[in-house]
CSV table of C-alpha atoms in Angstrom, one decimal:
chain,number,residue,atom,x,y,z
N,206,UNK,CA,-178.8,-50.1,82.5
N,207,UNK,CA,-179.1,-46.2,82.8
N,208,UNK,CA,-181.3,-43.9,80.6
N,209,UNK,CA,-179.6,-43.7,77.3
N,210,UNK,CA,-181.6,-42.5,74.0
N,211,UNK,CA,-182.5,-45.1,71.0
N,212,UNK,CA,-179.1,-45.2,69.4
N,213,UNK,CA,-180.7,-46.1,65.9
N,214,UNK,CA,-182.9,-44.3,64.1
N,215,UNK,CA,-186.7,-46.0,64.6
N,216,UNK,CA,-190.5,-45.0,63.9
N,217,UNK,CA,-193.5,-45.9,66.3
N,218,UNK,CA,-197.2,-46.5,64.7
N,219,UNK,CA,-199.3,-44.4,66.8
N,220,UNK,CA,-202.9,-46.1,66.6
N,221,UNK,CA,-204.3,-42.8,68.1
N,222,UNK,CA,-202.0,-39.6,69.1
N,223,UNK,CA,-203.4,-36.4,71.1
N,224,UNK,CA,-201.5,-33.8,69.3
N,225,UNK,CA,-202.3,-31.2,71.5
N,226,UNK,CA,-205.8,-30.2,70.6
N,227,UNK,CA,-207.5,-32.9,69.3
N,228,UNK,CA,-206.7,-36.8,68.9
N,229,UNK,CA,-205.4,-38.3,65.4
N,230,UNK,CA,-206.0,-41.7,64.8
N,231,UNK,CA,-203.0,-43.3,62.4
N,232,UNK,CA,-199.8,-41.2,63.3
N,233,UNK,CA,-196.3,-42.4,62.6
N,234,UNK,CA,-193.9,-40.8,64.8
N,235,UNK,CA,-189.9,-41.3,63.4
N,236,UNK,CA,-186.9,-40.5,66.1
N,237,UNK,CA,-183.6,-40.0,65.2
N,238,UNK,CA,-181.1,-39.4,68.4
N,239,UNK,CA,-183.5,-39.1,71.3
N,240,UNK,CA,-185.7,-37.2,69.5
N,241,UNK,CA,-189.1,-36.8,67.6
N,242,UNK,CA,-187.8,-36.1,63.4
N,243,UNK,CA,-191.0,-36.6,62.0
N,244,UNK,CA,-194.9,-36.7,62.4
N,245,UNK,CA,-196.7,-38.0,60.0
N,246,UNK,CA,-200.6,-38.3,60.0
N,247,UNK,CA,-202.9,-40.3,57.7
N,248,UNK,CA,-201.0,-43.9,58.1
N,249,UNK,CA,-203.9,-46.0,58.2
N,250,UNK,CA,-201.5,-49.2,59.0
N,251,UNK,CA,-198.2,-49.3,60.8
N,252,UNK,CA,-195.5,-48.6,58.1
N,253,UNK,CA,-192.7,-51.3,57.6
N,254,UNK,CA,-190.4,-51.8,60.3
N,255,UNK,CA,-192.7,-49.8,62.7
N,256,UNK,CA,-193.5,-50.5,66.4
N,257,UNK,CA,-196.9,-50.3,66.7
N,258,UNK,CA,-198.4,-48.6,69.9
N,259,UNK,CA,-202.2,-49.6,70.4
N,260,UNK,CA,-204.3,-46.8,72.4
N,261,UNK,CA,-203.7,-43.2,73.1
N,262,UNK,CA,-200.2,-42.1,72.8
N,263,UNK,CA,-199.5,-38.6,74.5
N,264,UNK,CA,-196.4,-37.0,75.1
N,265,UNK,CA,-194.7,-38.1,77.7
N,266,UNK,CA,-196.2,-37.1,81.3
N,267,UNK,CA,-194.3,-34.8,84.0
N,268,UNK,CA,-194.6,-35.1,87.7
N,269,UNK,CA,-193.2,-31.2,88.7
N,270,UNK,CA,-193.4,-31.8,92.3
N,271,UNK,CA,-192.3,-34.8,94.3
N,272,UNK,CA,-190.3,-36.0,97.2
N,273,UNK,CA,-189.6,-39.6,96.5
N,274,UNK,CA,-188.7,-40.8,99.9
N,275,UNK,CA,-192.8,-40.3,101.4
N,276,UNK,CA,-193.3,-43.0,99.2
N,277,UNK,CA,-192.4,-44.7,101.7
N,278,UNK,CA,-195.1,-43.3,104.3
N,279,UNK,CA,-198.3,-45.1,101.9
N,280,UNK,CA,-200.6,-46.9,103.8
N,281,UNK,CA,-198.9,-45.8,107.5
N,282,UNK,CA,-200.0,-41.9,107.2
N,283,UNK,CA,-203.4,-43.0,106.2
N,284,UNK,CA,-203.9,-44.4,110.2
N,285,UNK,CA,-205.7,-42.3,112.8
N,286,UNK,CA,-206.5,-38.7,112.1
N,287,UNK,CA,-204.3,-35.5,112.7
N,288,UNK,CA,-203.0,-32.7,110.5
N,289,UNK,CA,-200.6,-31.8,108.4
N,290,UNK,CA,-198.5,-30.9,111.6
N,291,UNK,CA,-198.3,-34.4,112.9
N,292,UNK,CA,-198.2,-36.0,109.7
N,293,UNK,CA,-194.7,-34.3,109.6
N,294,UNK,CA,-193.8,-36.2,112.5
N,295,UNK,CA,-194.3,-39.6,110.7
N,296,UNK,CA,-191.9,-38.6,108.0
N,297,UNK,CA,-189.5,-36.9,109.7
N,298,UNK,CA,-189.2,-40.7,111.6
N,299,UNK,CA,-188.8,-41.8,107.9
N,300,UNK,CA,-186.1,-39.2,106.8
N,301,UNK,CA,-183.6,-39.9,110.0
N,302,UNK,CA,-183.2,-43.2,108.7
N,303,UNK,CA,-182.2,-42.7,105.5
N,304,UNK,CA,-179.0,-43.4,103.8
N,305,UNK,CA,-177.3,-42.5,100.4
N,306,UNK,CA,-178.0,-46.5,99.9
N,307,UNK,CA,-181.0,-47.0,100.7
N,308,UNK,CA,-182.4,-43.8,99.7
N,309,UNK,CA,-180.8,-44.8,96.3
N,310,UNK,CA,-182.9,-48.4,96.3
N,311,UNK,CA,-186.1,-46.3,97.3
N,312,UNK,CA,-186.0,-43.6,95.2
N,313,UNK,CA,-185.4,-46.0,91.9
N,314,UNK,CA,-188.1,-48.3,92.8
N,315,UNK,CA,-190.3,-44.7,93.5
N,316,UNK,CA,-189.3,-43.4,89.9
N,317,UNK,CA,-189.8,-46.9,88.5
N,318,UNK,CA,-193.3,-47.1,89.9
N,319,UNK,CA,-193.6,-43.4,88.1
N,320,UNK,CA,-192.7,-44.8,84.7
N,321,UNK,CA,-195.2,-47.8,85.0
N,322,UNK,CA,-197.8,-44.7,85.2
N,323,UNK,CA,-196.7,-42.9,82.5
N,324,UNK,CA,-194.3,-40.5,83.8
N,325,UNK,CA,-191.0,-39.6,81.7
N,326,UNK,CA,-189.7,-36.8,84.1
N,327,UNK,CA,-190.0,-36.3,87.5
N,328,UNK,CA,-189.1,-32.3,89.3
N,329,UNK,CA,-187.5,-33.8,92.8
N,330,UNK,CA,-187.7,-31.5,95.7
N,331,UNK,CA,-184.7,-32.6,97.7
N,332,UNK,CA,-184.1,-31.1,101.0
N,333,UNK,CA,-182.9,-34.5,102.7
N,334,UNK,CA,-178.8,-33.6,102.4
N,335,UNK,CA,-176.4,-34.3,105.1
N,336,UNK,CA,-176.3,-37.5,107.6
N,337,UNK,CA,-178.6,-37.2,111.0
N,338,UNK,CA,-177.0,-34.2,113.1
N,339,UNK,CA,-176.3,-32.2,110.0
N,340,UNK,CA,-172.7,-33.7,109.7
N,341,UNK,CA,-171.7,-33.7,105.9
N,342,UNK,CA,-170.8,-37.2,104.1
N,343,UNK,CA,-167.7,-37.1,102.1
N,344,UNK,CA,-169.4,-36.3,99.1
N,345,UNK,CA,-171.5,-33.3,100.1
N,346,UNK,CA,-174.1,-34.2,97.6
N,347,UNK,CA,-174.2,-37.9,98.4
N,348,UNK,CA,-178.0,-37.7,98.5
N,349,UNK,CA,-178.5,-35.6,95.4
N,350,UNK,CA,-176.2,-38.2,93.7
N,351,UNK,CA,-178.5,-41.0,94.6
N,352,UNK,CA,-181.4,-39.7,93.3
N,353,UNK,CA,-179.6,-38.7,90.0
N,354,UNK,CA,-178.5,-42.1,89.5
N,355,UNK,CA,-182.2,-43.9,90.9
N,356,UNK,CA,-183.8,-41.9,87.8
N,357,UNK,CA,-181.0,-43.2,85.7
N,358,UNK,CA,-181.9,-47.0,86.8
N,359,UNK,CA,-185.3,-46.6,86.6
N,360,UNK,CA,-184.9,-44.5,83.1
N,361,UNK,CA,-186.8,-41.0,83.5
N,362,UNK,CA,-185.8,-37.8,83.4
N,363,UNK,CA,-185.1,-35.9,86.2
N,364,UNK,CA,-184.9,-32.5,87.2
N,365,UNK,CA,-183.5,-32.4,90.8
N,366,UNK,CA,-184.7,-29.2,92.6
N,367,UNK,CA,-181.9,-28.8,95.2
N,368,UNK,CA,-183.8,-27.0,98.5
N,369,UNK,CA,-182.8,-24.3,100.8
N,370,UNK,CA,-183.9,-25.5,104.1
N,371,UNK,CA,-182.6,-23.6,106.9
N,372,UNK,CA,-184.5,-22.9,110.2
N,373,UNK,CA,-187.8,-24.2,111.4
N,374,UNK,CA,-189.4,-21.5,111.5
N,375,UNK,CA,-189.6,-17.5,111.1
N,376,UNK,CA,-186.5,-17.1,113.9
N,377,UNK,CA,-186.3,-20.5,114.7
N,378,UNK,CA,-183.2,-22.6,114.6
N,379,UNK,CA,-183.5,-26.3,112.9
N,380,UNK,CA,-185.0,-28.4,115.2
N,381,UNK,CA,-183.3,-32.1,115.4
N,382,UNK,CA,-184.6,-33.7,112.6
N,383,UNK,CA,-184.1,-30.8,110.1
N,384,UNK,CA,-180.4,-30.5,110.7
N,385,UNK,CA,-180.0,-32.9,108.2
N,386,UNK,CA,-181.7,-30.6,105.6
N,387,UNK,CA,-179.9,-27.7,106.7
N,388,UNK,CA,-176.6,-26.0,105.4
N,389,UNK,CA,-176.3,-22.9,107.3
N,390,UNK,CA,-177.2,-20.7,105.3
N,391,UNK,CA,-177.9,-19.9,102.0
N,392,UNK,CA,-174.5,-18.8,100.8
N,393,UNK,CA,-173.2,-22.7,101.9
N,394,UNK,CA,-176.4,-23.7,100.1
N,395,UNK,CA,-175.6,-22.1,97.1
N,396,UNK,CA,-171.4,-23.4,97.4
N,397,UNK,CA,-172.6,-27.5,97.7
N,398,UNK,CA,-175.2,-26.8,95.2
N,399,UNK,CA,-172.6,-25.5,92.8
N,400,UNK,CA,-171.4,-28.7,92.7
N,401,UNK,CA,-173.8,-30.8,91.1
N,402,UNK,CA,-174.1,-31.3,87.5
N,403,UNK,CA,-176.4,-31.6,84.7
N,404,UNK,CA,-176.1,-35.0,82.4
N,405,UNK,CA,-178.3,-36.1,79.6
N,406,UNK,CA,-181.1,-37.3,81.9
N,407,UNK,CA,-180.9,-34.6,84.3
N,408,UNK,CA,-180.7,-30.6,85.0
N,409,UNK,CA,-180.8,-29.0,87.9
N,410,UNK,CA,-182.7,-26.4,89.6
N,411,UNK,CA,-183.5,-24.6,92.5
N,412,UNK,CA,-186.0,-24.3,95.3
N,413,UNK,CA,-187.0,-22.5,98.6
N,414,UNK,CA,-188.2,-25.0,100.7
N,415,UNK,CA,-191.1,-22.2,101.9
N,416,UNK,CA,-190.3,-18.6,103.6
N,417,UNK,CA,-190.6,-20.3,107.3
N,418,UNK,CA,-187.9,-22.1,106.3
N,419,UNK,CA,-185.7,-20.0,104.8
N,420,UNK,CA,-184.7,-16.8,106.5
N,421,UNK,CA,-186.1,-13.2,104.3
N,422,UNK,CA,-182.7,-12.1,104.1
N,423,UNK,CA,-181.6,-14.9,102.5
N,424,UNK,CA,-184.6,-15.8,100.1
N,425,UNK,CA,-182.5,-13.1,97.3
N,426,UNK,CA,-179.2,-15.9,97.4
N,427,UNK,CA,-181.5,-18.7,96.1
N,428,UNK,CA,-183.1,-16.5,93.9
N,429,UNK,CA,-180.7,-15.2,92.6
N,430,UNK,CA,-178.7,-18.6,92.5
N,431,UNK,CA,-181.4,-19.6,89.8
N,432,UNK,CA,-181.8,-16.6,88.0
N,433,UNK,CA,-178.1,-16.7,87.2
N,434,UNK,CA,-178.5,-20.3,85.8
N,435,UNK,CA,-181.9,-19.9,84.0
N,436,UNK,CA,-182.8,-22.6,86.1
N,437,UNK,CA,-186.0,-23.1,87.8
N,438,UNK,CA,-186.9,-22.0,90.7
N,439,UNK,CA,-189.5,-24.0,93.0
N,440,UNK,CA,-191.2,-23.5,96.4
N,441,UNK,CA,-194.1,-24.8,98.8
N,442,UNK,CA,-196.4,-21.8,99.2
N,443,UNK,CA,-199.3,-21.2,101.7
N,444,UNK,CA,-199.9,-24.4,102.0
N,445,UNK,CA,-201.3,-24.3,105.4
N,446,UNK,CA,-202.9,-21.3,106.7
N,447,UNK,CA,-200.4,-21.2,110.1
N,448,UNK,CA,-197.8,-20.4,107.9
N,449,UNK,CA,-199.4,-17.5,106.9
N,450,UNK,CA,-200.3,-16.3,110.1
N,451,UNK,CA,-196.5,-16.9,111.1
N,452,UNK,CA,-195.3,-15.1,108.3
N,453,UNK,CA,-197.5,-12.0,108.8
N,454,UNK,CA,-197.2,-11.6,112.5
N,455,UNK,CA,-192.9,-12.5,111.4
N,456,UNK,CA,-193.1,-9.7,108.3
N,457,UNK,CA,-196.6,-8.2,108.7
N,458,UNK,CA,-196.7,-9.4,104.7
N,459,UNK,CA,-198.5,-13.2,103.4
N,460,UNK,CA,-195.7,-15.3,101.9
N,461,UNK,CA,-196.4,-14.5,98.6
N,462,UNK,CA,-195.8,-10.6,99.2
N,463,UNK,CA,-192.3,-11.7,100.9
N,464,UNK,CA,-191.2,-13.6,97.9
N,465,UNK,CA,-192.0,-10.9,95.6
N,466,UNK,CA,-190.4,-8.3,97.9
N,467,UNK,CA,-187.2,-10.7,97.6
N,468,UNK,CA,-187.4,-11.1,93.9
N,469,UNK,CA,-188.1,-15.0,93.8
N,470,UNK,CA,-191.3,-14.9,91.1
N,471,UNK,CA,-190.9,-15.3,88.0
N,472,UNK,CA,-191.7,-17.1,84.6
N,473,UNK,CA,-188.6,-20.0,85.8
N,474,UNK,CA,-190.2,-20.0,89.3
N,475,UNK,CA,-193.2,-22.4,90.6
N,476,UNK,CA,-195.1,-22.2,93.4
N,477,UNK,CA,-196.4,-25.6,95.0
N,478,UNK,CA,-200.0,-25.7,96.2
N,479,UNK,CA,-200.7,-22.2,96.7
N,480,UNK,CA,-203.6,-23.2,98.6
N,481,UNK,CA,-204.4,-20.6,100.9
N,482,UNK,CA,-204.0,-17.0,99.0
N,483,UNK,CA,-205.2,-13.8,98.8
N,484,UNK,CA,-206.7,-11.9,96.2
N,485,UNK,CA,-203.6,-9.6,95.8
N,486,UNK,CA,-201.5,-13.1,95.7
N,487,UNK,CA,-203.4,-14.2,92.6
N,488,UNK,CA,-202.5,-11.3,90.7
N,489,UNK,CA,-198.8,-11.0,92.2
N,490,UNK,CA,-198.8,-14.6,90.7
N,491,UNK,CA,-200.8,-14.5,87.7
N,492,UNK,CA,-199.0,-10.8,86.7
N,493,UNK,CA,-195.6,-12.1,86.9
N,494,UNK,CA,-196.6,-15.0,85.3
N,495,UNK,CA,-195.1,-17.3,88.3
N,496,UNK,CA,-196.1,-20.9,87.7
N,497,UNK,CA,-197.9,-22.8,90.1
N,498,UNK,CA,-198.2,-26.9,91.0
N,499,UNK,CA,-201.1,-28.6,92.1
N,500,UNK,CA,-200.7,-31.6,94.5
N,501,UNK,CA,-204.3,-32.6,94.6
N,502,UNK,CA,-204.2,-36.1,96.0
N,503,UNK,CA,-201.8,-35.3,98.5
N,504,UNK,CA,-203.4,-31.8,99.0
N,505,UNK,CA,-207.2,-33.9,100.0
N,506,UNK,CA,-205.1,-36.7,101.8
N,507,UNK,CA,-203.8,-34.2,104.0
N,508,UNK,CA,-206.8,-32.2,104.1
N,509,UNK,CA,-204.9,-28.9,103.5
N,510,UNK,CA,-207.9,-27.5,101.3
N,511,UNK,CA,-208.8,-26.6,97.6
N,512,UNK,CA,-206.5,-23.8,95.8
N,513,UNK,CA,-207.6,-21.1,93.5
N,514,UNK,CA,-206.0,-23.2,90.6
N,515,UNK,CA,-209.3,-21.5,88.1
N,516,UNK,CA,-208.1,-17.9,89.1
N,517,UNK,CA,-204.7,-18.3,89.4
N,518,UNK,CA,-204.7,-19.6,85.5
N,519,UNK,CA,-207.1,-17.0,84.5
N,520,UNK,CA,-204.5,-14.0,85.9
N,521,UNK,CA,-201.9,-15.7,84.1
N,522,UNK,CA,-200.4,-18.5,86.1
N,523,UNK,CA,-199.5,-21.8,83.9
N,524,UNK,CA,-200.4,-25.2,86.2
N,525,UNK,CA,-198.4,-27.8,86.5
N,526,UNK,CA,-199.0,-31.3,88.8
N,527,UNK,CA,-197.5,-33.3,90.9
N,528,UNK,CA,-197.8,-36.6,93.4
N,529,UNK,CA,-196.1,-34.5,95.9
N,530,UNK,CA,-196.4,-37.4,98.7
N,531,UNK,CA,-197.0,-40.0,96.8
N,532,UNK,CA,-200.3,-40.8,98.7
N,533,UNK,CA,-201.1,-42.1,95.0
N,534,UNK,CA,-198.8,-42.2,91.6
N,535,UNK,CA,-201.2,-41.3,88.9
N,536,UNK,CA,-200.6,-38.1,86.9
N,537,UNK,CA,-204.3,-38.7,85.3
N,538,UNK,CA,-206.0,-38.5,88.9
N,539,UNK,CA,-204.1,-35.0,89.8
N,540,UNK,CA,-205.8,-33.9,86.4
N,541,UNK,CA,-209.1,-35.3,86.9
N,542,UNK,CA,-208.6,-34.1,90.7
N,543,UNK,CA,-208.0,-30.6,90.1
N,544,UNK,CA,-211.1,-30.3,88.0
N,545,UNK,CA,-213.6,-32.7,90.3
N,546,UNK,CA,-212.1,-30.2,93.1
N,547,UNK,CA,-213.0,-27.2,91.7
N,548,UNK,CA,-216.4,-28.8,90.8
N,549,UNK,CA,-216.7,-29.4,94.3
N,550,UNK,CA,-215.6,-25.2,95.7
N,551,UNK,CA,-218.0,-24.0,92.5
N,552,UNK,CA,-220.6,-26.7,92.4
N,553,UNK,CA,-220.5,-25.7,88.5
N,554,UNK,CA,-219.1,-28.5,86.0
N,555,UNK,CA,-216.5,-27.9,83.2
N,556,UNK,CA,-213.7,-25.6,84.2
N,557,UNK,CA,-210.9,-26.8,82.2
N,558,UNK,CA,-210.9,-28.9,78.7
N,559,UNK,CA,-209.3,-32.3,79.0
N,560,UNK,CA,-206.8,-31.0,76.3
N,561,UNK,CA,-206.2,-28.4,79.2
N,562,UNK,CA,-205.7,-30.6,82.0
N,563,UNK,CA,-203.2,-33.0,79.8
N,564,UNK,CA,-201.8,-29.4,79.0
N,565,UNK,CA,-200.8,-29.6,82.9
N,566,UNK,CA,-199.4,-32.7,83.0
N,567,UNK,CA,-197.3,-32.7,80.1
N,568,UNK,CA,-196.3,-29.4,78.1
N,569,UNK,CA,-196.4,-27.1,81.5
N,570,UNK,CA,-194.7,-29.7,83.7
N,571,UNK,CA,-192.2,-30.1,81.4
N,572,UNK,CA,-191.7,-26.4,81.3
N,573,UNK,CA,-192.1,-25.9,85.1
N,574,UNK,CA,-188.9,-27.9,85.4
N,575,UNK,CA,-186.6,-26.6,82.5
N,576,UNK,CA,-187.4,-28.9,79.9
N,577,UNK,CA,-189.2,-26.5,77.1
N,578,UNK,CA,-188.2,-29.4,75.0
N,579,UNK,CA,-189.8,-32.3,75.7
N,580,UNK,CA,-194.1,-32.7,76.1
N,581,UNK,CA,-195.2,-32.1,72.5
N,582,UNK,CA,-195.3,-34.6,69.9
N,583,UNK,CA,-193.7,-32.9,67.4
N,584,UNK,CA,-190.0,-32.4,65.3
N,585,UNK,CA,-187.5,-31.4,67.3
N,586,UNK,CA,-189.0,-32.4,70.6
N,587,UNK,CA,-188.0,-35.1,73.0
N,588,UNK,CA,-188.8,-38.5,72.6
N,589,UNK,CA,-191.0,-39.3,74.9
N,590,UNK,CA,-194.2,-41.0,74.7
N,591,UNK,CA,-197.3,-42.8,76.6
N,592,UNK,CA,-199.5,-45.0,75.8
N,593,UNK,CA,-203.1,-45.2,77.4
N,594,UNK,CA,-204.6,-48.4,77.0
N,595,UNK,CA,-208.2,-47.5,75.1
N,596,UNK,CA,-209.8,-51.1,75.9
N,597,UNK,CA,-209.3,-51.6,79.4
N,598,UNK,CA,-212.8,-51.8,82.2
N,599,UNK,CA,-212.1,-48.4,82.7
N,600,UNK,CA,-211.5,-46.9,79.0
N,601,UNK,CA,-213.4,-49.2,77.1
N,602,UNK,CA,-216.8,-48.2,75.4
N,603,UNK,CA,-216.6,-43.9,74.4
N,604,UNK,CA,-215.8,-43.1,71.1
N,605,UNK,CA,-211.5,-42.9,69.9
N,606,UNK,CA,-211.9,-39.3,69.3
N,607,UNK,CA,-212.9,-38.9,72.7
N,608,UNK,CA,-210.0,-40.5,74.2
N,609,UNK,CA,-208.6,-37.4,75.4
N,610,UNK,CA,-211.8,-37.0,78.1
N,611,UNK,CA,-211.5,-40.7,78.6
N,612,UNK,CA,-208.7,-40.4,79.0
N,613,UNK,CA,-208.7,-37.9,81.6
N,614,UNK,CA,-211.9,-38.8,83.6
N,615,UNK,CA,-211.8,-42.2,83.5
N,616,UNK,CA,-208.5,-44.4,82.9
N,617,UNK,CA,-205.9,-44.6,85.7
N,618,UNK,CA,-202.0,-45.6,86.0
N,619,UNK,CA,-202.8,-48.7,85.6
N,620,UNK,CA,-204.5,-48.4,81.9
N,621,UNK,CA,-200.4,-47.0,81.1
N,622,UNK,CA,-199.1,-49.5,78.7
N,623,UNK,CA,-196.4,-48.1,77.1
N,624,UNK,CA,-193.8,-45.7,78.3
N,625,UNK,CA,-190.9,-44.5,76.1
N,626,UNK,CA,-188.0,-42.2,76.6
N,627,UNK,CA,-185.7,-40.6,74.3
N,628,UNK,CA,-187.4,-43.3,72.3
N,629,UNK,CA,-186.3,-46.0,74.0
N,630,UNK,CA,-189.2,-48.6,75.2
N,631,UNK,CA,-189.0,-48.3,79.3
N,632,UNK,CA,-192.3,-49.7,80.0
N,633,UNK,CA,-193.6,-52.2,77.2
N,634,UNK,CA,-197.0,-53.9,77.7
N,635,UNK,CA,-197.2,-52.6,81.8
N,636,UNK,CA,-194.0,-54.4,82.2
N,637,UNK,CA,-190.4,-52.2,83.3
N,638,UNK,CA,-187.9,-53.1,81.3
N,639,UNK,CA,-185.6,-52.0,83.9
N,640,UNK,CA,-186.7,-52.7,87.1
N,641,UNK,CA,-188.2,-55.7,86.3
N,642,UNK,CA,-190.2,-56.5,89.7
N,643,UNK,CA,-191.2,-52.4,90.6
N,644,UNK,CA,-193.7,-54.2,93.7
N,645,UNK,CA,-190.5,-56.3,94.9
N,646,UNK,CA,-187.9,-53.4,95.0
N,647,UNK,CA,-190.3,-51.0,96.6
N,648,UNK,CA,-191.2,-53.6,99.2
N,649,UNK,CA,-187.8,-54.4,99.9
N,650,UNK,CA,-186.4,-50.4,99.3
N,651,UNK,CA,-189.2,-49.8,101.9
N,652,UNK,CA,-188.7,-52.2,104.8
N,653,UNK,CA,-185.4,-51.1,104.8
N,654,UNK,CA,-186.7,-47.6,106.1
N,655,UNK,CA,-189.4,-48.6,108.3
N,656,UNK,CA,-188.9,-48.5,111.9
């Protein structure tokens, strides 16, 4: 059954609710439509009729930045050693075998797995269009399609972030396996990606897969493409240092000074990773107020180093996070992980709040990929919720005004135990009410891809 909103009016008994800057305990939360009508503190009992919801209930969590079919690469990257170059090899083997089908059956058991951790919207970075060789299915957007519908089935929001992907590098033509991400150019981008629509569950964006990718003439027709649409605007950035050597010797600028000479930051666009960055990148960043996504468990598993996610938000950069590779789905462990990381670069404790960090993974996610509606408990906003299981091995023991840092620095995906969208119960009691089996159909979605 897709993702449709609670058709009749309902109220949920909040036993504690983080409201944004502190945690409430006794909150009943009334939606009407989809969306949040009323909150209403000081209900010491669930009212009549109520759902209660035992725990920590935070607005719904957002994953800005993933690509749903390296789910299937868990466990089999994770062999050997190598870098991020010949971990590109591995999935590129995983992307020629993929088919409108069967990316359909992994991406919904991918999203599903998402909502089992508390995620209500996921920012997809598709790039994976045409059939091996390049050569267009009927439907142009066959791919895009499947992962609309997959986030339907699995019932989260998605915004799908359609990618420009056209050479291999700074002169380079697409190389064997990229053909299959590649439409020409950006104008033929910007025609197929023209035609694919927005739905209840669903708006779409834009991105730059990263400047070796797509030519600096043509970085201004994406750009542009988004601007025109308020839509948001995404793109890898510096994540490994050879691309910025590449794109200086290519431009004699780093990446970041070739997107702003092309007009692609902005307060709509987000920059992934931003690992590797200059001091006059931060403040081209932070000034324009360009957002930026933190991958941190795929950004260790990788080893493609620590970002300047501290200076970046102090020049004026709102963060964002995302599971990127899906080494791990837990939107609590890229929180903790950016502030353990920066622990680690500083060796000084304490650089962001754990009201900050959820910040990140809900209100600014949310924002990064065009919903400024949703990731607030509050009227008006979208309804959707998660629920953080406050008596598990993990969260057990501190204090229930403290369930924000425990929240934070000590539960996991697995302490999710209720996920609701548009008010409508998708996880209840770790259970999908969906996808009933989430480890069968990723097993199966999986196999089907391996070679």
């Amino acid at each position: 059954m897709p993702l449709t909103p609670q058709a009749t009016p309902t109220t949920y008994w909040l036993e504690h609710a983080w409201l944004g800057t502190h945690v409430e305990p006794g909150v009943a939360v009334d939606i009407a439509d989809g969306r949040i009508t009323a909150v209403r503190t000081g209900a010491d009992t669930p009212p009549p009729g109520a759902t209660a919801l035992r725990g920590l209930t935070l607005p719904g969590l957002a994953n800005t930045h993933s690509h749903a079919f390296h789910r299937a690469l868990r466990g089999t990257v994770q062999v050997g050693t190598g870098t991020f170059w010949t971990w590109r090899e591995i999935m590129y083997s995983v992307a020629d075998r993929l088919t409108p089908d069967t990316y359909y059956a992994l991406a919904r058991a991918a999203y599903a797995e998402m909502a089992l951790a508390g995620i209500t919207c996921v920012g997809e970075f598709h790039y994976l269009h045409h059939a091996p060789g390049g050569t267009r299915y009927s439907d142009p957007n066959a791919m895009g399609e499947a992962l609309l519908s997959a986030a339907a089935e699995a019932g989260i929001r998605i915004t799908l972030l359609d990618t420009a992907y056209l050479s291999a590098g700074f002169g380079a033509p697409p190389n064997h396996h990229q053909l299959r991400f590649s439409d020409g150019t950006a104008e033929r981008w910007a025609q197929r990606a023209d035609a694919l629509k927005e739905r209840a569950h669903a708006r779409i964006g834009a991105a730059i897969h990263s400047v070796r990718a797509v030519p600096a003439g043509q970085l201004g027709t994406v750009a542009d493409w988004a601007r025109e649409r308020q839509a948001p605007l995404h793109v890898h950035l510096s994540e490994q240092t050879a691309e910025n050597d590449a794109c200086r010797d290519a431009h004699g600028v780093t990446p970041t000074q070739l997107l702003a000479d092309h007009g692609a930051l902005g307060r709509r666009t987000t920059a992934v990773h931003a690992t590797h960055l200059t001091g006059e990148d931060i403040a081209l960043l932070g000034d324009s107020h360009t957002g930026v996504c933190m991958c941190p468990t795929t950004e260790r598993d990788l080893a493609d180093g620590i970002g300047p996610a501290a200076q970046l938000q102090g020049r004026g950069s709102p963060l964002s996070l995302g599971s990127d590779s899906h080494a791990v789905i837990d939107l609590l462990e890229e929180a903790r992980a950016m502030e353990l990381d920066e622990r680690l670069r500083t060796r000084t404790r304490g650089h962001w709040t754990a009201a900050a960090l959820l910040r990140a993974a809900t209100a600014d996610g949310h924002a990064a990929l065009g919903w400024d509606d949703a990731g607030t408990l509050e009227a008006g906003a979208l309804a959707d919720l998660t629920t953080i299981a406050l008596d598990s091995v993990r969260t057990a023991g501190p204090l229930p005004r403290l369930a924000a840092e425990t929240a934070v620095f000590a539960a996991s995906a697995a302490d999710v135990r209720h996920t609701i969208v548009g008010g409508r119960q998708i996880v209840r009691d770790g259970v999908h009410t969906l996808v009933p089996d989430v480890p069968t159909a990723l097993a199966a979605s999986i196999a089907a891809v391996r070679g």
